Coordinates of N, CA and C in Angstrom, one line a residue:
Chain A
X3 N -17.0 18.1 -21.4 CA -16.1 17.0 -21.1 C -16.7 16.2 -19.9
X4 N -16.6 14.9 -19.9 CA -17.1 14.1 -18.9 C -16.3 14.3 -17.6
X5 N -17.0 14.4 -16.5 CA -16.4 14.6 -15.2 C -15.9 13.2 -14.7
X6 N -14.8 13.2 -14.0 CA -14.3 11.9 -13.5 C -14.2 12.0 -11.9
X7 N -14.3 10.9 -11.3 CA -14.2 10.7 -9.9 C -13.3 9.6 -9.5
X8 N -12.3 10.0 -8.7 CA -11.2 9.0 -8.3 C -11.1 9.1 -6.8
X9 N -10.5 8.0 -6.2 CA -10.2 8.1 -4.8 C -9.1 9.2 -4.6
X10 N -9.2 9.8 -3.4 CA -8.3 10.9 -3.1 C -6.9 10.3 -2.9
X11 N -6.8 9.2 -2.2 CA -5.5 8.6 -1.9 C -5.6 7.1 -1.7
X12 N -4.4 6.5 -1.9 CA -4.3 5.0 -1.7 C -2.9 4.7 -1.2
X13 N -2.9 3.7 -0.4 CA -1.6 3.2 0.1 C -1.4 1.7 -0.4
X14 N -0.2 1.3 -0.7 CA 0.0 -0.1 -1.0 C 1.5 -0.4 -0.7
X15 N 1.9 -1.6 -0.9 CA 3.2 -2.1 -0.5 C 4.0 -2.5 -1.8
X16 N 5.3 -2.3 -1.7 CA 6.2 -2.8 -2.8 C 5.8 -4.2 -3.2
X17 N 5.8 -4.4 -4.5 CA 5.6 -5.7 -5.0 C 4.2 -6.1 -5.2
X18 N 3.3 -5.3 -4.7 CA 1.8 -5.5 -4.9 C 1.3 -5.0 -6.2
X19 N 0.2 -5.5 -6.6 CA -0.5 -4.9 -7.8 C -1.5 -3.9 -7.2
X20 N -1.5 -2.7 -7.9 CA -2.3 -1.6 -7.5 C -3.4 -1.3 -8.5
X21 N -4.6 -1.2 -8.1 CA -5.7 -0.9 -9.1 C -6.4 0.4 -8.6
X22 N -6.4 1.4 -9.5 CA -7.0 2.7 -9.2 C -8.2 2.8 -10.2
X23 N -9.4 2.9 -9.6 CA -10.6 3.0 -10.4 C -11.1 4.4 -10.5
X24 N -11.6 4.7 -11.7 CA -12.1 6.1 -12.0 C -13.5 5.9 -12.6
X25 N -14.4 6.8 -12.0 CA -15.8 6.8 -12.5 C -16.0 7.9 -13.5
X26 N -16.7 7.6 -14.6 CA -17.0 8.7 -15.6 C -18.3 8.3 -16.2
X27 N -19.4 8.6 -15.4 CA -20.7 8.1 -15.8 C -21.2 8.8 -17.1
X28 N -20.8 10.0 -17.3 CA -21.3 10.8 -18.5 C -20.3 10.7 -19.7
X29 N -19.6 9.7 -19.8 CA -18.6 9.6 -20.9 C -19.4 9.6 -22.2
X30 N -18.9 10.3 -23.2 CA -19.5 10.4 -24.5 C -18.9 9.3 -25.5
X31 N -19.7 9.1 -26.6 CA -19.3 8.1 -27.5 C -17.9 8.3 -28.1
X32 N -17.5 9.5 -28.3 CA -16.2 9.8 -28.9 C -15.0 9.9 -27.9
X33 N -15.4 9.8 -26.6 CA -14.4 10.1 -25.5 C -13.4 8.9 -25.4
X34 N -12.2 9.2 -25.2 CA -11.2 8.2 -24.8 C -10.8 8.4 -23.3
X35 N -10.2 7.4 -22.7 CA -9.9 7.5 -21.3 C -8.3 7.5 -21.2
X36 N -7.8 8.5 -20.6 CA -6.3 8.6 -20.5 C -5.9 8.8 -19.1
X37 N -4.8 8.2 -18.7 CA -4.2 8.3 -17.4 C -2.8 9.0 -17.5
X38 N -2.6 9.9 -16.5 CA -1.3 10.6 -16.4 C -0.8 10.3 -15.0
X39 N 0.6 10.4 -14.9 CA 1.3 10.2 -13.6 C 2.0 11.5 -13.4
X40 N 2.0 12.0 -12.1 CA 2.8 13.2 -11.8 C 3.6 13.0 -10.5
X41 N 4.9 13.3 -10.6 CA 5.7 13.3 -9.4 C 5.8 14.8 -9.0
X42 N 6.2 15.0 -7.7 CA 6.2 16.4 -7.2 C 7.2 17.3 -8.0
X43 N 6.7 18.5 -8.3 CA 7.5 19.5 -9.0 C 7.9 19.0 -10.4
X44 N 7.1 18.1 -11.0 CA 7.3 17.7 -12.4 C 6.0 17.8 -13.1
X45 N 6.1 17.9 -14.4 CA 4.9 17.9 -15.2 C 4.3 16.5 -15.3
X46 N 3.0 16.4 -15.5 CA 2.4 15.1 -15.7 C 3.0 14.3 -16.9
X47 N 3.0 13.0 -16.7 CA 3.5 12.1 -17.7 C 2.4 11.1 -18.2
X48 N 2.3 11.0 -19.5 CA 1.3 10.1 -20.1 C 1.6 8.6 -19.7
X49 N 0.6 7.9 -19.2 CA 0.8 6.5 -18.9 C 0.2 5.6 -19.9
X50 N -1.1 5.8 -20.1 CA -1.9 4.8 -21.0 C -3.2 5.5 -21.4
X51 N -3.7 5.0 -22.5 CA -5.0 5.5 -23.0 C -5.8 4.3 -23.7
X52 N -7.1 4.4 -23.5 CA -7.9 3.4 -24.1 C -9.3 3.8 -24.4
X53 N -10.0 3.0 -25.2 CA -11.4 3.4 -25.6 C -12.4 2.3 -25.0
X54 N -12.0 1.1 -25.2 CA -12.9 0.0 -24.6 C -12.0 -1.2 -24.3
X55 N -12.6 -2.1 -23.6 CA -12.0 -3.4 -23.2 C -10.7 -3.2 -22.5
X56 N -9.6 -3.8 -22.9 CA -8.3 -3.8 -22.2 C -7.2 -3.3 -23.0
X57 N -6.4 -2.4 -22.4 CA -5.2 -2.0 -23.1 C -4.0 -2.2 -22.2
X58 N -2.9 -2.7 -22.7 CA -1.7 -3.0 -21.9 C -0.5 -2.4 -22.6
X59 N 0.4 -1.8 -21.8 CA 1.7 -1.4 -22.3 C 2.8 -1.8 -21.3
X60 N 4.0 -1.3 -21.5 CA 5.1 -1.8 -20.7 C 5.0 -1.3 -19.2
X61 N 4.1 -0.3 -19.0 CA 4.0 0.3 -17.7 C 2.8 -0.1 -16.9
X62 N 1.6 -0.2 -17.6 CA 0.4 -0.5 -16.9 C -0.6 -1.1 -17.8
X63 N -1.8 -1.5 -17.2 CA -2.9 -2.0 -18.0 C -4.1 -1.1 -17.7
X64 N -5.0 -1.0 -18.6 CA -6.2 -0.2 -18.4 C -7.4 -1.1 -18.8
X65 N -8.3 -1.3 -17.8 CA -9.5 -2.1 -18.0 C -10.7 -1.2 -18.1
X66 N -11.5 -1.4 -19.1 CA -12.7 -0.6 -19.4 C -13.8 -1.6 -19.6
X67 N -14.9 -1.5 -18.8 CA -16.0 -2.4 -19.0 C -16.8 -2.0 -20.2
X68 N -17.7 -2.8 -20.5 CA -18.5 -2.6 -21.8 C -19.3 -1.3 -21.7
X69 N -19.8 -0.9 -20.5 CA -20.6 0.3 -20.5 C -19.7 1.6 -20.4
X70 N -18.4 1.4 -20.3 CA -17.4 2.5 -20.3 C -17.7 3.6 -19.2
X71 N -18.5 3.3 -18.2 CA -18.8 4.3 -17.2 C -17.7 4.3 -16.1
X72 N -16.8 3.5 -16.2 CA -15.6 3.5 -15.2 C -14.4 2.9 -16.0
X73 N -13.3 3.0 -15.3 CA -12.1 2.4 -15.9 C -11.1 2.1 -14.7
X74 N -10.3 1.2 -14.8 CA -9.3 0.8 -13.8 C -7.9 0.8 -14.3
X75 N -7.1 1.6 -13.7 CA -5.6 1.6 -14.0 C -5.0 0.5 -13.1
X76 N -4.3 -0.4 -13.7 CA -3.6 -1.5 -13.0 C -2.1 -1.3 -13.1
X77 N -1.4 -1.2 -12.0 CA 0.0 -1.1 -12.0 C 0.6 -2.4 -11.4
X78 N 1.3 -3.2 -12.1 CA 1.8 -4.5 -11.6 C 3.0 -4.3 -10.8
X79 N 3.1 -5.0 -9.7 CA 4.3 -5.1 -8.9 C 4.9 -3.7 -8.7
X80 N 4.2 -2.9 -7.9 CA 4.7 -1.5 -7.7 C 6.0 -1.4 -6.9
X81 N 6.7 -0.3 -7.1 CA 7.9 -0.1 -6.3 C 7.8 1.3 -5.7
X82 N 8.7 1.6 -4.8 CA 8.6 2.9 -4.1 C 8.6 4.1 -5.1
X83 N 9.2 3.9 -6.3 CA 9.2 5.0 -7.3 C 7.9 5.2 -8.0
X84 N 6.9 4.4 -7.7 CA 5.6 4.6 -8.3 C 4.7 5.5 -7.4
X85 N 5.3 5.9 -6.3 CA 4.6 6.9 -5.4 C 4.5 8.2 -6.2
X86 N 3.2 8.6 -6.5 CA 2.9 9.8 -7.3 C 1.4 10.1 -7.3
X87 N 1.0 11.1 -8.0 CA -0.4 11.4 -8.2 C -0.8 10.9 -9.6
X88 N -1.9 10.2 -9.6 CA -2.4 9.6 -10.9 C -3.7 10.3 -11.2
X89 N -3.8 10.8 -12.5 CA -5.0 11.5 -12.9 C -5.7 10.7 -14.0
X90 N -7.0 10.6 -13.9 CA -7.8 10.0 -14.9 C -8.5 11.1 -15.7
X91 N -8.4 11.1 -17.0 CA -9.0 12.1 -17.8 C -9.9 11.4 -18.9
X92 N -11.0 12.1 -19.3 CA -11.8 11.6 -20.3 C -12.1 12.7 -21.3
X93 N -11.9 12.4 -22.6 CA -12.2 13.4 -23.6 C -12.2 12.9 -25.0
X94 N -12.6 13.9 -25.9 CA -12.8 13.7 -27.3 C -11.5 13.6 -28.0
X95 N -11.2 12.6 -28.8 CA -10.0 12.5 -29.5 C -10.0 13.1 -30.9
X96 N -11.2 13.7 -31.3 CA -11.3 14.1 -32.6 C -10.5 15.4 -32.9
X97 N -10.0 16.1 -31.9 CA -9.3 17.3 -32.1 C -10.2 18.5 -31.9
X98 N -11.5 18.3 -31.8 CA -12.4 19.5 -31.6 C -12.2 20.1 -30.2
X99 N -11.8 19.2 -29.2 CA -11.7 19.7 -27.9 C -10.4 19.2 -27.3
X100 N -9.4 20.1 -27.3 CA -8.1 19.6 -26.9 C -7.7 20.0 -25.5
X101 N -8.5 20.8 -24.8 CA -8.1 21.1 -23.5 C -8.3 20.0 -22.5
X102 N -7.3 19.8 -21.7 CA -7.3 18.6 -20.8 C -7.9 19.1 -19.5
X103 N -8.8 18.5 -18.9 CA -9.4 18.9 -17.6 C -8.9 17.9 -16.6
X104 N -8.1 18.3 -15.7 CA -7.6 17.5 -14.6 C -8.5 17.7 -13.3
X105 N -8.7 16.5 -12.7 CA -9.3 16.6 -11.3 C -8.2 16.7 -10.3
X106 N -8.4 16.3 -9.1 CA -7.4 16.3 -8.1 C -6.5 15.1 -8.1
X107 N -7.0 14.1 -8.8 CA -6.1 12.9 -8.9 C -6.2 12.0 -7.7
X108 N -5.4 10.9 -7.8 CA -5.3 9.9 -6.7 C -3.8 9.9 -6.2
X109 N -3.6 10.2 -5.0 CA -2.3 10.2 -4.4 C -1.9 8.8 -4.0
X110 N -1.1 8.1 -4.7 CA -0.7 6.8 -4.4 C 0.6 6.8 -3.6
X111 N 0.6 6.1 -2.5 CA 1.8 6.1 -1.6 C 2.2 4.6 -1.5
X112 N 3.4 4.3 -1.9 CA 3.9 2.9 -1.8 C 4.8 2.8 -0.6
X113 N 4.5 1.8 0.2 CA 5.3 1.6 1.4 C 6.3 0.4 1.2
X114 N 7.4 0.5 1.9 CA 8.4 -0.6 1.8 C 7.9 -1.9 2.5
Chain B
X3 N 12.7 11.5 -21.3 CA 12.6 13.0 -21.5 C 11.6 13.3 -22.5
X4 N 10.6 14.1 -22.1 CA 9.5 14.4 -23.1 C 9.9 15.4 -24.1
X5 N 11.0 16.2 -23.9 CA 11.4 17.1 -24.9 C 10.9 18.5 -24.8
X6 N 10.0 18.7 -23.9 CA 9.4 20.1 -23.7 C 10.3 20.8 -22.7
X7 N 10.8 22.0 -23.1 CA 11.6 22.7 -22.1 C 10.9 24.0 -21.7
X8 N 11.1 24.4 -20.5 CA 10.6 25.7 -20.0 C 11.6 26.5 -19.2
X9 N 11.5 27.8 -19.3 CA 12.4 28.7 -18.6 C 11.6 29.9 -18.1
X10 N 12.0 30.4 -16.9 CA 13.1 29.9 -16.1 C 12.5 28.7 -15.2
X11 N 13.3 28.1 -14.4 CA 12.9 27.0 -13.6 C 12.1 27.6 -12.4
X12 N 12.7 28.6 -11.8 CA 12.0 29.3 -10.6 C 12.1 30.8 -10.9
X13 N 11.1 31.4 -10.2 CA 11.0 32.9 -10.4 C 10.3 33.4 -9.2
X14 N 10.8 34.5 -8.7 CA 10.2 35.2 -7.6 C 9.9 36.7 -8.0
X15 N 8.6 37.0 -7.9 CA 8.2 38.4 -8.3 C 7.4 39.0 -7.1
X16 N 7.2 40.3 -7.3 CA 6.4 41.1 -6.3 C 5.0 41.4 -6.8
X17 N 4.1 41.5 -5.9 CA 2.7 41.8 -6.3 C 2.7 43.0 -7.2
X18 N 1.9 43.0 -8.3 CA 1.8 44.1 -9.2 C 2.8 44.0 -10.4
X19 N 3.8 43.2 -10.2 CA 4.7 43.1 -11.4 C 4.2 42.3 -12.5
X20 N 4.9 42.2 -13.5 CA 4.6 41.4 -14.7 C 5.6 40.3 -14.9
X21 N 5.2 39.2 -15.5 CA 6.2 38.1 -15.6 C 5.9 37.4 -17.0
X22 N 7.0 36.9 -17.6 CA 6.9 36.2 -18.9 C 7.6 34.8 -18.7
X23 N 6.9 33.8 -19.0 CA 7.4 32.4 -18.9 C 7.5 31.9 -20.4
X24 N 8.5 31.1 -20.6 CA 8.8 30.6 -21.9 C 8.7 29.1 -22.1
X25 N 8.4 28.6 -23.2 CA 8.2 27.2 -23.5 C 8.6 26.8 -24.9
X26 N 9.4 25.8 -25.0 CA 9.7 25.2 -26.3 C 9.1 23.8 -26.4
X27 N 8.3 23.6 -27.4 CA 7.6 22.3 -27.5 C 8.5 21.2 -27.9
X28 N 8.0 20.0 -27.8 CA 8.7 18.8 -28.3 C 8.9 18.9 -29.8
X29 N 10.0 18.4 -30.2 CA 10.3 18.5 -31.7 C 9.2 17.9 -32.5
X30 N 8.7 18.6 -33.5 CA 7.7 18.1 -34.3 C 6.2 18.4 -33.9
X31 N 6.1 19.0 -32.7 CA 4.8 19.3 -32.2 C 4.4 20.8 -32.6
X32 N 3.1 21.0 -32.8 CA 2.7 22.3 -33.3 C 1.8 23.0 -32.4
X33 N 1.4 22.4 -31.3 CA 0.4 23.0 -30.4 C 1.0 23.1 -29.0
X34 N 0.8 24.2 -28.3 CA 1.2 24.5 -27.0 C 0.1 24.8 -26.1
X35 N 0.0 24.2 -25.0 CA -1.0 24.5 -24.0 C -0.3 24.9 -22.7
X36 N -1.0 25.8 -21.9 CA -0.4 26.3 -20.6 C -1.4 25.9 -19.5
X37 N -0.8 25.5 -18.4 CA -1.6 25.1 -17.2 C -1.0 25.8 -16.0
X38 N -1.9 26.0 -15.0 CA -1.5 26.5 -13.7 C -1.8 25.5 -12.7
X39 N -0.8 25.1 -11.9 CA -1.1 24.1 -10.9 C -0.7 24.6 -9.5
X40 N -1.7 24.9 -8.7 CA -1.5 25.3 -7.3 C -1.2 24.1 -6.5
X41 N -0.6 24.3 -5.4 CA -0.1 23.3 -4.5 C -1.3 22.3 -4.1
X42 N -1.1 21.0 -4.3 CA -2.1 20.1 -3.9 C -3.3 19.9 -4.9
X43 N -3.3 20.7 -6.0 CA -4.4 20.6 -6.9 C -3.9 20.0 -8.3
X44 N -4.9 19.7 -9.1 CA -4.5 19.2 -10.4 C -4.3 20.4 -11.3
X45 N -3.6 20.3 -12.4 CA -3.3 21.4 -13.3 C -4.6 22.0 -13.9
X46 N -4.7 23.3 -14.0 CA -5.9 24.0 -14.5 C -5.5 24.6 -15.9
X47 N -6.3 24.3 -16.9 CA -6.0 24.8 -18.2 C -6.2 26.3 -18.3
X48 N -5.1 26.9 -18.9 CA -5.2 28.4 -19.1 C -5.6 28.7 -20.5
X49 N -4.8 28.3 -21.5 CA -5.1 28.5 -22.9 C -4.2 27.6 -23.7
X50 N -4.6 27.5 -25.0 CA -3.9 26.7 -26.0 C -3.6 27.5 -27.2
X51 N -2.4 27.4 -27.8 CA -2.0 28.1 -29.0 C -1.7 27.1 -30.1
X52 N -2.3 27.4 -31.3 CA -2.1 26.6 -32.5 C -2.0 27.6 -33.7
X53 N -1.0 27.4 -34.5 CA -0.8 28.3 -35.7 C -0.8 29.7 -35.2
X54 N -0.1 30.0 -34.1 CA 0.2 31.3 -33.6 C -1.1 32.0 -33.1
X55 N -2.1 31.3 -32.9 CA -3.4 31.9 -32.4 C -3.9 31.2 -31.2
X56 N -4.5 31.9 -30.3 CA -5.1 31.3 -29.1 C -6.4 30.6 -29.6
X57 N -6.4 29.3 -29.4 CA -7.5 28.4 -30.0 C -8.5 28.1 -28.9
X58 N -8.1 27.9 -27.7 CA -9.1 27.7 -26.6 C -8.5 28.4 -25.3
X59 N -9.5 28.7 -24.4 CA -9.1 29.4 -23.2 C -9.9 28.9 -22.1
X60 N -9.2 28.7 -20.9 CA -9.9 28.3 -19.7 C -10.4 29.5 -19.0
X61 N -10.8 29.3 -17.7 CA -11.4 30.3 -16.9 C -10.4 31.2 -16.2
X62 N -9.6 31.9 -17.0 CA -8.6 32.8 -16.4 C -8.8 34.2 -16.9
X63 N -8.4 35.2 -16.1 CA -8.7 36.6 -16.4 C -7.7 37.1 -17.6
X64 N -8.1 38.2 -18.1 CA -7.3 38.8 -19.2 C -5.8 39.1 -18.8
X65 N -5.6 39.1 -17.5 CA -4.2 39.4 -17.1 C -3.2 38.3 -17.6
X66 N -3.8 37.2 -17.9 CA -3.1 36.1 -18.5 C -3.2 36.1 -20.0
X67 N -2.0 36.3 -20.7 CA -2.0 36.3 -22.1 C -0.8 35.5 -22.6
X68 N -0.9 35.2 -23.9 CA 0.2 34.4 -24.4 C 0.5 34.7 -25.9
X69 N 1.5 34.0 -26.4 CA 1.9 34.2 -27.7 C 2.6 32.9 -28.2
X70 N 2.4 32.6 -29.5 CA 3.1 31.5 -30.1 C 3.9 32.0 -31.3
X71 N 5.1 31.6 -31.4 CA 6.0 32.1 -32.5 C 6.0 31.1 -33.6
X72 N 6.5 31.6 -34.8 CA 6.5 30.7 -36.0 C 7.2 29.4 -35.7
X73 N 8.2 29.3 -34.8 CA 8.9 28.1 -34.5 C 8.1 27.2 -33.5
X74 N 6.9 27.6 -33.2 CA 6.0 26.9 -32.3 C 6.3 27.1 -30.8
X75 N 7.4 27.8 -30.5 CA 7.6 28.1 -29.1 C 6.5 29.1 -28.6
X76 N 6.4 29.2 -27.3 CA 5.3 30.0 -26.8 C 5.8 30.8 -25.5
X77 N 5.1 31.8 -25.2 CA 5.3 32.6 -24.0 C 3.9 32.8 -23.3
X78 N 4.0 32.8 -22.0 CA 2.9 33.1 -21.1 C 3.2 34.3 -20.4
X79 N 2.4 35.3 -20.5 CA 2.6 36.6 -19.8 C 1.5 36.8 -18.7
X80 N 1.9 37.2 -17.5 CA 0.9 37.5 -16.5 C 1.2 38.9 -16.0
X81 N 0.2 39.8 -16.1 CA 0.3 41.2 -15.6 C -0.3 41.3 -14.2
X82 N 0.1 42.4 -13.6 CA -0.5 42.8 -12.3 C -0.6 41.6 -11.4
X83 N 0.6 41.0 -11.1 CA 0.6 39.7 -10.3 C -0.1 39.9 -9.0
X84 N -0.8 38.8 -8.6 CA -1.4 38.7 -7.3 C -0.7 37.5 -6.5
X85 N -0.9 37.6 -5.2 CA -0.3 36.5 -4.4 C -0.9 35.1 -4.9
X86 N -2.1 35.1 -5.3 CA -2.8 33.9 -5.7 C -2.2 33.3 -7.0
X87 N -1.4 34.1 -7.7 CA -0.8 33.6 -8.9 C 0.4 32.7 -8.7
X88 N 0.8 32.6 -7.4 CA 1.9 31.7 -7.1 C 1.5 30.3 -7.4
X89 N 2.3 29.6 -8.2 CA 1.9 28.2 -8.6 C 3.0 27.7 -9.5
X90 N 2.8 26.4 -9.9 CA 3.7 25.8 -10.9 C 3.0 26.0 -12.2
X91 N 3.7 26.6 -13.2 CA 3.1 26.8 -14.5 C 3.7 25.8 -15.5
X92 N 2.8 25.0 -16.0 CA 3.2 23.9 -16.9 C 2.9 24.2 -18.4
X93 N 3.8 23.8 -19.2 CA 3.6 23.9 -20.6 C 3.5 22.5 -21.2
X94 N 2.6 22.3 -22.1 CA 2.4 21.0 -22.7 C 2.3 21.1 -24.2
X95 N 2.9 20.2 -24.9 CA 2.9 20.3 -26.4 C 2.2 19.0 -27.0
X96 N 1.7 19.2 -28.1 CA 1.0 18.0 -28.8 C 1.1 18.3 -30.3
X97 N 0.7 17.3 -31.0 CA 0.6 17.4 -32.5 C -0.8 17.2 -32.9
X98 N -1.5 18.3 -33.0 CA -3.0 18.2 -33.2 C -3.3 17.5 -34.5
X99 N -2.5 17.7 -35.6 CA -2.9 17.2 -36.9 C -2.8 15.7 -36.8
X100 N -2.1 15.1 -35.9 CA -2.1 13.6 -35.8 C -3.3 13.0 -35.1
X101 N -4.2 13.9 -34.6 CA -5.4 13.4 -33.9 C -5.1 12.9 -32.5
X102 N -3.9 13.0 -32.1 CA -3.6 12.5 -30.7 C -3.5 13.6 -29.8
X103 N -4.6 14.4 -29.8 CA -4.5 15.6 -29.0 C -4.5 15.4 -27.5
X104 N -4.8 14.2 -27.1 CA -4.8 13.9 -25.6 C -3.5 13.4 -25.2
X105 N -2.6 13.0 -26.1 CA -1.3 12.6 -25.6 C -0.4 13.8 -25.6
X106 N -0.6 14.7 -24.6 CA 0.2 15.9 -24.5 C 1.4 15.5 -23.7
X107 N 2.5 16.2 -24.0 CA 3.8 16.0 -23.4 C 4.1 17.3 -22.6
X108 N 4.3 17.1 -21.3 CA 4.5 18.2 -20.4 C 5.9 18.5 -20.1
X109 N 6.2 19.8 -19.9 CA 7.5 20.2 -19.5 C 7.7 20.1 -18.0
X110 N 8.8 20.5 -17.4 CA 9.0 20.4 -16.0 C 8.4 21.5 -15.2
X111 N 8.0 22.5 -15.9 CA 7.3 23.6 -15.2 C 8.2 24.8 -14.7
X112 N 7.5 25.9 -14.5 CA 8.2 27.1 -13.9 C 7.5 27.3 -12.6
X113 N 8.3 27.3 -11.5 CA 7.7 27.6 -10.2 C 7.7 29.1 -10.0
X114 N 6.5 29.8 -9.9 CA 6.4 31.2 -9.7 C 6.0 31.5 -8.3
X115 N 6.7 32.3 -7.6 CA 6.4 32.8 -6.3 C 6.1 34.3 -6.3
X116 N 5.0 34.7 -5.9 CA 4.6 36.1 -5.8 C 4.6 36.5 -4.3
X117 N 5.4 37.5 -4.0 CA 5.5 38.0 -2.6 C 4.9 39.4 -2.4

């Protein structure tokens, strides 16, 4: 599984757009990029997943450059409730490798 | 609500004891994975069960064992508890046959404290 590198922590203010970048230099051809959100004492929650270019859902956008060696999770107009840990994961979607490898994630703190 | 349930919510055990944690997957899911999450760390993969068999295992000792039942629910057993086993234990379910193995749904976890 490709290793990922994310900032340990980030601060932002309510109403701002937050971008969290993840590096995955050794991403393989079959690997997808997935982001999870985790609040204290809760299990991680799936946010978004992509393979290349841009993916958008009702919660976030995921930008993936052509070389796929990094990705950026974009959270539009954050609120205090977006304070959480965000994990970037990279892996094979074929079903051959289903274990998820979490790093330490990025602790996002939203200020009023 | 992801639909994955875990019991108990909290548990306090003494060193050397044994513990069993339970998980019911999201309706329609056939695969259950277990994770250990120490304070301030990301979840660490313990093992995964599919079709009542352990399919993959992380770097955990044999003191950690599991089981999956015909209804896809699962148990995690930890023997000879150590202080270092204190953590949040997470269960996640997925539908492997759909090929969406990375969209795992997590339960709320069981907080285990070993004294």
